[in-house]
C-alpha positions as semicolon CSV with decimal commas, in nm:
position;residue;x (nm);y (nm);z (nm)
1;X;-2,603;3,537;1,023
2;X;-2,511;3,318;1,323
3;X;-2,745;3,287;1,620
4;X;-2,508;3,171;1,894
5;X;-2,672;2,973;2,169
6;X;-2,536;3,155;2,473
7;X;-2,739;3,045;2,772
8;X;-2,748;2,759;3,014
9;X;-3,129;2,757;3,023
10;X;-3,365;2,522;2,848
11;X;-3,589;2,671;2,584
12;X;-3,923;2,563;2,725
13;X;-4,192;2,654;2,474
14;X;-4,266;2,724;2,112
15;X;-3,993;2,678;1,856
16;X;-3,638;2,808;1,821
17;X;-3,565;2,973;1,486
18;X;-3,198;2,975;1,376
19;X;-3,006;3,074;1,069
20;X;-2,702;2,906;1,225
21;X;-2,577;2,785;1,562
22;X;-2,208;2,809;1,648
23;X;-2,120;2,549;1,908
24;X;-1,894;2,650;2,192
25;X;-1,891;2,345;2,415
26;X;-1,613;2,391;2,667
27;X;-1,448;2,179;2,932
28;X;-1,370;2,307;3,282
29;X;-1,441;2,668;3,187
30;X;-1,657;2,908;3,387
31;X;-1,983;3,034;3,244
32;X;-1,915;3,356;3,060
33;X;-2,197;3,601;3,090
34;X;-2,321;3,737;2,758
35;X;-2,533;4,006;2,916
36;X;-2,735;4,080;3,228
37;X;-2,835;3,771;3,417
38;X;-3,198;3,853;3,364
39;X;-3,149;3,848;2,989
40;X;-2,911;3,553;2,953
41;X;-3,126;3,276;2,818
42;X;-3,453;3,461;2,816
43;X;-3,679;3,425;2,518
44;X;-3,899;3,676;2,343
45;X;-4,239;3,583;2,205
46;X;-4,318;3,657;1,846
47;X;-4,694;3,688;1,853
48;X;-4,740;3,700;1,478
49;X;-4,517;3,406;1,402
50;X;-4,644;3,210;1,699
51;X;-4,289;3,108;1,782
52;X;-4,005;3,190;2,017
53;X;-3,667;3,336;1,920
54;X;-3,360;3,395;2,137
55;X;-3,339;3,744;2,283
56;X;-2,955;3,725;2,299
57;X;-2,682;3,488;2,180
58;X;-2,670;3,160;2,370
59;X;-2,373;2,933;2,453
60;X;-2,422;2,567;2,551
61;X;-2,254;2,516;2,888
62;X;-2,402;2,246;3,110
63;X;-2,494;1,886;3,049
64;X;-2,856;1,809;2,987
65;X;-3,156;2,027;3,068
66;X;-3,069;2,327;3,277
67;X;-3,283;2,499;3,544
68;X;-3,264;2,855;3,666
69;X;-3,110;2,771;4,004
70;X;-2,778;2,680;3,846
71;X;-2,721;2,997;3,643
72;X;-2,377;3,144;3,676
73;X;-2,233;2,879;3,906
74;X;-1,943;2,790;3,674
75;X;-2,060;2,437;3,588
76;X;-1,980;2,293;3,247
77;X;-2,249;2,235;2,988
78;X;-2,194;1,988;2,704
79;X;-2,548;1,961;2,574
80;X;-2,884;2,132;2,593
81;X;-3,244;2,030;2,551
82;X;-3,504;2,231;2,366
83;X;-3,856;2,178;2,494
84;X;-4,009;2,249;2,158
85;X;-3,907;2,246;1,797
86;X;-3,579;2,357;1,640
87;X;-3,647;2,529;1,307
88;X;-3,344;2,546;1,080
89;X;-3,354;2,819;0,817
90;X;-3,247;2,724;0,462
91;X;-2,873;2,743;0,384
92;X;-2,787;2,757;0,756
93;X;-2,449;2,637;0,884
94;X;-2,360;2,468;1,210
95;X;-2,003;2,541;1,310
96;X;-1,781;2,583;1,613
97;X;-1,517;2,431;1,839
98;X;-1,661;2,177;2,081
99;X;-1,423;2,025;2,336
100;X;-1,551;1,716;2,512
101;X;-1,447;1,560;2,844
102;X;-1,191;1,283;2,811
103;X;-1,435;1,005;2,898
104;X;-1,681;1,135;2,640
105;X;-1,422;1,214;2,371
106;X;-1,301;0,852;2,343
107;X;-1,314;0,722;1,989
108;X;-1,651;0,581;1,892
109;X;-1,841;0,766;2,166
110;X;-2,145;0,967;2,061
111;X;-2,228;1,281;2,260
112;X;-2,559;1,460;2,219
113;X;-2,516;1,834;2,171
114;X;-2,875;1,950;2,118
115;X;-3,208;1,773;2,153
116;X;-3,550;1,906;2,060
117;X;-3,836;1,701;2,201
118;X;-4,071;1,817;1,926
119;X;-3,816;1,747;1,656
120;X;-3,594;1,942;1,421
121;X;-3,742;2,096;1,108
122;X;-3,502;2,160;0,820
123;X;-3,139;2,058;0,785
124;X;-2,815;2,244;0,815
125;X;-2,633;2,293;0,487
126;X;-2,308;2,201;0,662
127;X;-2,203;2,098;1,012
128;X;-1,837;2,159;1,069
129;X;-1,581;2,163;1,347
130;X;-1,213;2,258;1,313
131;X;-0,995;1,995;1,144
132;X;-0,788;1,971;1,463
133;X;-1,085;1,811;1,639
134;X;-1,155;1,446;1,561
135;X;-1,532;1,484;1,565
136;X;-1,814;1,428;1,320
137;X;-2,133;1,629;1,383
138;X;-2,453;1,458;1,269
139;X;-2,815;1,568;1,264
140;X;-3,106;1,338;1,330
141;X;-3,481;1,393;1,349
142;X;-3,470;1,528;1,704
143;X;-3,105;1,577;1,794
144;X;-2,765;1,700;1,688
145;X;-2,473;1,487;1,808
146;X;-2,094;1,465;1,786
147;X;-1,918;1,132;1,724
148;X;-1,559;1,109;1,846
149;X;-1,331;0,980;1,570
150;X;-0,972;0,855;1,543
151;X;-0,744;1,157;1,522
152;X;-0,528;1,219;1,216
153;X;-0,190;1,393;1,245
154;X;0,046;1,578;1,016
155;X;0,320;1,369;1,175
156;X;0,166;1,049;1,038
157;X;0,242;0,916;0,691
158;X;-0,018;0,951;0,415
159;X;-0,086;0,576;0,432
160;X;-0,152;0,588;0,807
161;X;-0,384;0,887;0,771
162;X;-0,568;0,707;0,490
163;X;-0,608;0,407;0,722
164;X;-0,746;0,637;0,993
165;X;-0,991;0,788;0,743
166;X;-1,114;0,440;0,654
167;X;-1,157;0,344;1,021
168;X;-1,351;0,666;1,083
169;X;-1,579;0,589;0,793
170;X;-1,646;0,248;0,946
171;X;-1,744;0,426;1,271
172;X;-1,983;0,651;1,082
173;X;-2,131;0,346;0,908
174;X;-2,231;0,198;1,246
175;X;-1,984;-0,090;1,274
176;X;-2,059;-0,433;1,411
177;X;-2,029;-0,503;1,782
178;X;-1,715;-0,708;1,714
179;X;-1,542;-0,417;1,540
180;X;-1,655;-0,172;1,808
181;X;-1,507;-0,399;2,074
182;X;-1,166;-0,396;1,905
183;X;-1,129;-0,026;1,834
184;X;-0,942;0,023;2,163
185;X;-0,647;-0,160;1,999
186;X;-0,601;0,147;1,778
187;X;-0,551;0,422;2,036
188;X;-0,351;0,472;2,356
189;X;-0,468;0,555;2,706
190;X;-0,498;0,923;2,620
191;X;-0,712;0,856;2,315
192;X;-0,429;0,924;2,065
193;X;-0,427;0,718;1,746
194;X;-0,149;0,458;1,725
195;X;0,022;0,497;1,384
196;X;0,187;0,154;1,392
197;X;-0,147;-0,012;1,456
198;X;-0,315;0,172;1,171
199;X;-0,025;0,086;0,938
200;X;-0,088;-0,283;1,007
201;X;-0,450;-0,248;0,903
202;X;-0,353;-0,160;0,545
203;X;-0,304;-0,410;0,260
204;X;0,053;-0,289;0,196
205;X;0,191;-0,644;0,217
206;X;-0,021;-0,737;-0,087
207;X;0,091;-0,433;-0,284
208;X;0,455;-0,517;-0,212
209;X;0,399;-0,880;-0,317
210;X;0,338;-0,759;-0,672
211;X;0,706;-0,662;-0,688
212;X;0,793;-1,031;-0,659
213;X;0,653;-1,081;-1,008
214;X;0,879;-0,807;-1,144
215;X;1,181;-0,950;-0,960
216;X;1,119;-1,292;-1,114
217;X;1,080;-1,138;-1,459
218;X;1,414;-0,958;-1,446
219;X;1,588;-1,267;-1,310
220;X;1,446;-1,484;-1,587
221;X;1,521;-1,224;-1,854
222;X;1,886;-1,208;-1,757
223;X;1,909;-1,588;-1,741
224;X;1,776;-1,635;-2,093
225;X;2,050;-1,404;-2,220
226;X;2,323;-1,589;-2,031
227;X;2,565;-1,869;-2,123
228;X;2,338;-2,152;-2,008
229;X;2,084;-2,100;-2,283
230;X;2,310;-2,122;-2,590
231;X;2,634;-2,296;-2,690
232;X;2,915;-2,111;-2,857
233;X;2,896;-2,025;-3,225
234;X;3,086;-2,328;-3,354
235;X;2,882;-2,576;-3,148
236;X;2,588;-2,738;-3,327
237;X;2,329;-3,002;-3,249
238;X;2,115;-3,079;-2,948
239;X;2,216;-2,959;-2,604
240;X;2,073;-2,951;-2,253
241;X;2,142;-2,739;-1,951
242;X;2,059;-2,684;-1,586
243;X;2,132;-2,399;-1,350
244;X;2,061;-2,283;-0,997
245;X;1,963;-1,926;-0,909
246;X;1,968;-1,719;-0,592
247;X;1,906;-1,356;-0,514
248;X;1,844;-1,088;-0,250
249;X;1,658;-0,764;-0,303
250;X;1,597;-0,462;-0,079
251;X;1,347;-0,188;-0,163
252;X;1,357;0,106;0,076
253;X;1,045;0,274;0,203
254;X;0,928;0,612;0,080
255;X;0,843;0,870;0,350
256;X;0,652;1,076;0,094
257;X;0,395;0,798;0,047
258;X;0,444;0,614;0,375
259;X;0,545;0,282;0,217
260;X;0,767;0,060;0,430
261;X;1,093;-0,111;0,322
262;X;1,055;-0,458;0,171
263;X;1,325;-0,724;0,165
264;X;1,312;-1,048;-0,029
265;X;1,523;-1,351;-0,099
266;X;1,475;-1,598;-0,382
267;X;1,615;-1,928;-0,503
268;X;1,530;-2,176;-0,773
269;X;1,643;-2,388;-1,064
270;X;1,598;-2,391;-1,441
271;X;1,663;-2,661;-1,695
272;X;1,594;-2,711;-2,063
273;X;1,681;-2,846;-2,402
274;X;1,768;-2,676;-2,728
275;X;1,908;-2,706;-3,078
276;X;2,185;-2,498;-3,234
277;X;2,280;-2,471;-3,602
278;X;2,444;-2,206;-3,824
279;X;2,427;-1,932;-3,565
280;X;2,065;-2,003;-3,469
281;X;1,957;-2,140;-3,131
282;X;1,605;-2,238;-3,025
283;X;1,492;-2,415;-2,713
284;X;1,249;-2,457;-2,426
285;X;1,300;-2,452;-2,053
286;X;1,118;-2,502;-1,723
287;X;1,191;-2,470;-1,356
288;X;1,080;-2,328;-1,026
289;X;1,140;-2,019;-0,815
290;X;1,068;-1,961;-0,445
291;X;1,046;-1,613;-0,297
292;X;1,024;-1,491;0,063
293;X;0,936;-1,126;0,122
294;X;0,898;-0,929;0,445
295;X;0,769;-0,575;0,487
296;X;0,943;-0,396;0,771
297;X;0,731;-0,290;1,068
298;X;0,411;-0,455;0,944
299;X;0,459;-0,803;1,084
300;X;0,396;-0,952;0,740
301;X;0,560;-1,224;0,537
302;X;0,478;-1,346;0,187
303;X;0,601;-1,672;0,038
304;X;0,555;-1,746;-0,332
305;X;0,626;-2,076;-0,504
306;X;0,634;-2,050;-0,885
307;X;0,644;-2,293;-1,176
308;X;0,831;-2,142;-1,471
309;X;0,801;-2,243;-1,837
310;X;0,922;-2,070;-2,149
311;X;1,080;-2,070;-2,493
312;X;1,383;-1,882;-2,622
313;X;1,574;-1,810;-2,940
314;X;1,907;-1,656;-3,028
315;X;2,095;-1,564;-3,343
316;X;2,453;-1,452;-3,399
317;X;2,584;-1,357;-3,743
318;X;2,940;-1,401;-3,860
319;X;2,990;-1,021;-3,841
320;X;2,913;-1,014;-3,469
321;X;2,559;-0,874;-3,483
322;X;2,297;-1,077;-3,304
323;X;1,986;-1,085;-3,088
324;X;1,820;-1,298;-2,822
325;X;1,455;-1,329;-2,728
326;X;1,244;-1,522;-2,481
327;X;0,888;-1,548;-2,360
328;X;0,825;-1,689;-2,014
329;X;0,525;-1,774;-1,798
330;X;0,576;-1,757;-1,423
331;X;0,280;-1,918;-1,247
332;X;0,297;-1,857;-0,873
333;X;0,092;-1,943;-0,569
334;X;0,136;-1,700;-0,279
335;X;0,067;-1,719;0,093
336;X;0,075;-1,403;0,306
337;X;0,080;-1,393;0,687
338;X;0,017;-1,074;0,886
339;X;0,010;-0,986;1,255
340;X;-0,273;-0,744;1,341
341;X;-0,324;-0,490;1,623
342;X;-0,566;-0,722;1,805
343;X;-0,287;-0,979;1,846
344;X;-0,421;-1,222;1,589
345;X;-0,229;-1,366;1,295
346;X;-0,419;-1,385;0,968
347;X;-0,328;-1,548;0,639
348;X;-0,446;-1,584;0,281
349;X;-0,370;-1,773;-0,040
350;X;-0,382;-1,621;-0,387
351;X;-0,235;-1,650;-0,736
352;X;0,060;-1,441;-0,851
353;X;0,116;-1,494;-1,225
354;X;0,348;-1,311;-1,465
355;X;0,403;-1,315;-1,839
356;X;0,751;-1,198;-1,937
357;X;0,879;-1,090;-2,279
358;X;1,248;-1,017;-2,325
359;X;1,439;-0,896;-2,630
360;X;1,800;-0,782;-2,665
361;X;2,035;-0,685;-2,946
362;X;2,414;-0,712;-2,926
363;X;2,724;-0,664;-3,136
364;X;3,045;-0,854;-3,061
365;X;3,358;-0,650;-3,139
366;X;3,700;-0,814;-3,168
367;X;3,917;-0,671;-2,888
368;X;4,224;-0,874;-2,985
369;X;4,402;-1,164;-2,817
370;X;4,088;-1,381;-2,837
371;X;3,871;-1,134;-2,644
372;X;3,552;-0,957;-2,745
373;X;3,386;-0,637;-2,633
374;X;3,009;-0,666;-2,667
375;X;2,763;-0,379;-2,621
376;X;2,405;-0,494;-2,563
377;X;2,070;-0,314;-2,541
378;X;1,757;-0,486;-2,416
379;X;1,390;-0,444;-2,336
380;X;1,187;-0,645;-2,084
381;X;0,811;-0,629;-2,040
382;X;0,626;-0,805;-1,761
383;X;0,254;-0,823;-1,689
384;X;0,176;-0,948;-1,339
385;X;-0,168;-1,045;-1,215
386;X;-0,213;-1,078;-0,841
387;X;-0,535;-1,251;-0,753
388;X;-0,782;-1,132;-0,493
389;X;-0,746;-1,257;-0,138
390;X;-0,969;-1,315;0,165
391;X;-0,780;-1,340;0,491
392;X;-0,851;-1,613;0,745
393;X;-0,771;-1,620;1,115
394;X;-1,075;-1,488;1,298
395;X;-0,975;-1,122;1,330
396;X;-1,229;-0,845;1,277
397;X;-0,950;-0,660;1,094
398;X;-0,892;-0,943;0,842
399;X;-0,887;-0,800;0,490
400;X;-1,070;-0,867;0,169
401;X;-0,816;-0,765;-0,097
402;X;-0,888;-0,677;-0,458
403;X;-0,696;-0,832;-0,748
404;X;-0,437;-0,621;-0,925
405;X;-0,303;-0,606;-1,281
406;X;0,043;-0,456;-1,300
407;X;0,258;-0,384;-1,607
408;X;0,627;-0,298;-1,587
409;X;0,868;-0,201;-1,864
410;X;1,246;-0,199;-1,831
411;X;1,518;-0,092;-2,075
412;X;1,881;-0,181;-2,013
413;X;2,221;-0,145;-2,168
414;X;2,552;-0,310;-2,085
415;X;2,908;-0,356;-2,206
416;X;3,070;-0,699;-2,164
417;X;3,434;-0,798;-2,193
418;X;3,465;-1,174;-2,240
419;X;3,675;-1,448;-2,391
420;X;3,592;-1,489;-2,759
421;X;3,354;-1,766;-2,862
422;X;3,617;-1,898;-3,100
423;X;3,889;-1,923;-2,837
424;X;4,029;-2,267;-2,757
425;X;4,102;-2,169;-2,396
426;X;3,906;-2,379;-2,142
427;X;3,854;-2,084;-1,907
428;X;3,613;-1,817;-2,027
429;X;3,584;-1,528;-1,783
430;X;3,366;-1,222;-1,840
431;X;3,285;-0,891;-1,672
432;X;2,984;-0,666;-1,742
433;X;2,895;-0,307;-1,654
434;X;2,568;-0,138;-1,742
435;X;2,253;0,043;-1,638
436;X;1,884;-0,036;-1,620
437;X;1,600;0,214;-1,660
438;X;1,244;0,133;-1,556
439;X;1,011;0,348;-1,761
440;X;0,683;0,190;-1,649
441;X;0,536;0,033;-1,337
442;X;0,782;0,131;-1,066
443;X;0,510;0,174;-0,804
444;X;0,258;-0,083;-0,683
445;X;-0,071;-0,038;-0,499
446;X;-0,387;-0,222;-0,402
447;X;-0,728;-0,177;-0,237
448;X;-0,891;-0,371;0,044
449;X;-1,152;-0,352;0,319
450;X;-1,227;-0,512;0,655
451;X;-1,532;-0,599;0,864
452;X;-1,754;-0,617;0,553
453;X;-1,658;-0,260;0,466
454;X;-1,610;-0,120;0,114
455;X;-1,290;-0,212;-0,070
456;X;-1,155;0,143;-0,057
457;X;-0,867;0,110;0,192
458;X;-0,565;0,192;-0,027
459;X;-0,202;0,098;0,021
460;X;0,116;0,167;-0,174
461;X;0,403;-0,080;-0,164
462;X;0,774;-0,009;-0,183
463;X;0,865;0,118;-0,528
464;X;1,162;0,043;-0,750
465;X;1,428;0,294;-0,847
466;X;1,389;0,459;-1,183
467;X;1,756;0,409;-1,274
468;X;2,004;0,158;-1,133
469;X;2,361;0,067;-1,217
470;X;2,438;-0,299;-1,291
471;X;2,755;-0,505;-1,272
472;X;2,833;-0,870;-1,317
473;X;3,124;-1,109;-1,341
474;X;3,173;-1,480;-1,385
475;X;3,351;-1,755;-1,572
476;X;3,290;-2,070;-1,768
477;X;3,511;-2,377;-1,778
478;X;3,513;-2,637;-2,053
479;X;3,666;-2,967;-1,940
480;X;3,576;-3,105;-2,284
481;X;3,424;-2,988;-2,608
482;X;3,085;-3,121;-2,502
483;X;3,057;-2,983;-2,147
484;X;3,081;-2,640;-1,991
485;X;3,050;-2,547;-1,624
486;X;2,974;-2,184;-1,544
487;X;2,909;-1,956;-1,248
488;X;2,850;-1,586;-1,205
489;X;2,738;-1,308;-0,973
490;X;2,560;-0,981;-1,045
491;X;2,443;-0,675;-0,856
492;X;2,239;-0,365;-0,911
493;X;2,223;-0,051;-0,704
494;X;2,019;0,265;-0,720
495;X;1,843;0,505;-0,493
496;X;1,669;0,287;-0,232
497;X;1,692;-0,018;-0,459
498;X;1,965;-0,280;-0,414
499;X;1,986;-0,634;-0,544
500;X;2,244;-0,914;-0,557
501;X;2,221;-1,249;-0,738
502;X;2,426;-1,558;-0,809
503;X;2,397;-1,844;-1,058
504;X;2,581;-2,166;-1,136
505;X;2,513;-2,450;-1,376
506;X;2,627;-2,682;-1,649
507;X;2,555;-2,718;-2,021
508;X;2,614;-3,039;-2,217
509;X;2,608;-3,107;-2,589
510;X;2,485;-3,441;-2,721
């Protein structure tokens, strides 16, 4: 049963019993009579109960306490005062469709709907307004009020709506004066939420940064399988090598999740020493990689400088069957900059470390005329740990970001046509076609919070394609039996996932 408050009068004595009140707080609407003027807002005494109950339904129309002289004049009521107690029956519901004036409905503004100067006894089981209204109805000891919230929209991405939900929770948690002073940066002059501003509040830049660890892992995995890391089959003894690397990677955004596109560029160098004998090769290597990543539309940039160390092994039998393996540690230090809706630029430092394991099996088939056709299948696992971060820069929206452990698994296959290892020709070109399938860890996410809030603000970064095609080509040149110079280029392409890379270096035998 709903007892609708349908009068513009104050209840002046006793107590008001309700099983429910349905709010109908209107703007610029005339008073609608619910019965004869003499009855509208009158009360009937209940002698036995010693209380007062409404004689007819009542609708809240005017602001504040209402006197009889104003009945029926068309004024607007947005609250009412009860001069007595409000008794709420068990399992009662408070529901309705309040509409507040623009100046009152601004985000963060609290508007009192009902006050009872002798208090409210009992609590409503639920207090609800339609989802289209950005309001939260709360009940205190002597009043019921509506707090204007940031409005969600079906036109916003899931990430933006999640950011709005977090901001609304901060409003309900009674934010600091500094946060309250900056909330106007998040809505326009009409009180509408600004989706671009809310997107910048999320920790998406940190989620996307985790993909840098996977990029490095795949780059290093391919390098350890390449010509720099092992001499040809007939070469034995100690050798050393050095090579430069460069790459560009674009991950498109996903409208379904709301993640933004991320673009990165990387460069670095590797060098090492090894020993080859009877088809076996073992060695160690070290180097550095530098990555720059930007997330479109978020005003963010992440730079990661990494120190790389690792060990590798390779074996090739006389029949053509062989394998290669490597384990690599990529220890990175990251710095992220972000521009926020309040016009401030914040930054943070954190660790970004990856452990990479790579294994591949191949079989070299004689294609005639000193050429080989080599199918290869490989598996790469990477475990990336992104450390927690605390942003600096003096903004109330600066984030505290949780750490993240991310595991990715990639399987690949390729077919390579190349000059035979046993060929005496100084030029050794090759071409490779293949595919790569990521069966684990394509998506990345993280949690954060701002203004001393809980670390529950979630963000999803740009994800990798499940399946991409790969292609590569290059050549080696041997000016002497002890030295080889090589260079190559490779690319991968898939749905919303495109990458290009280049490498060049030299290998020398002692």
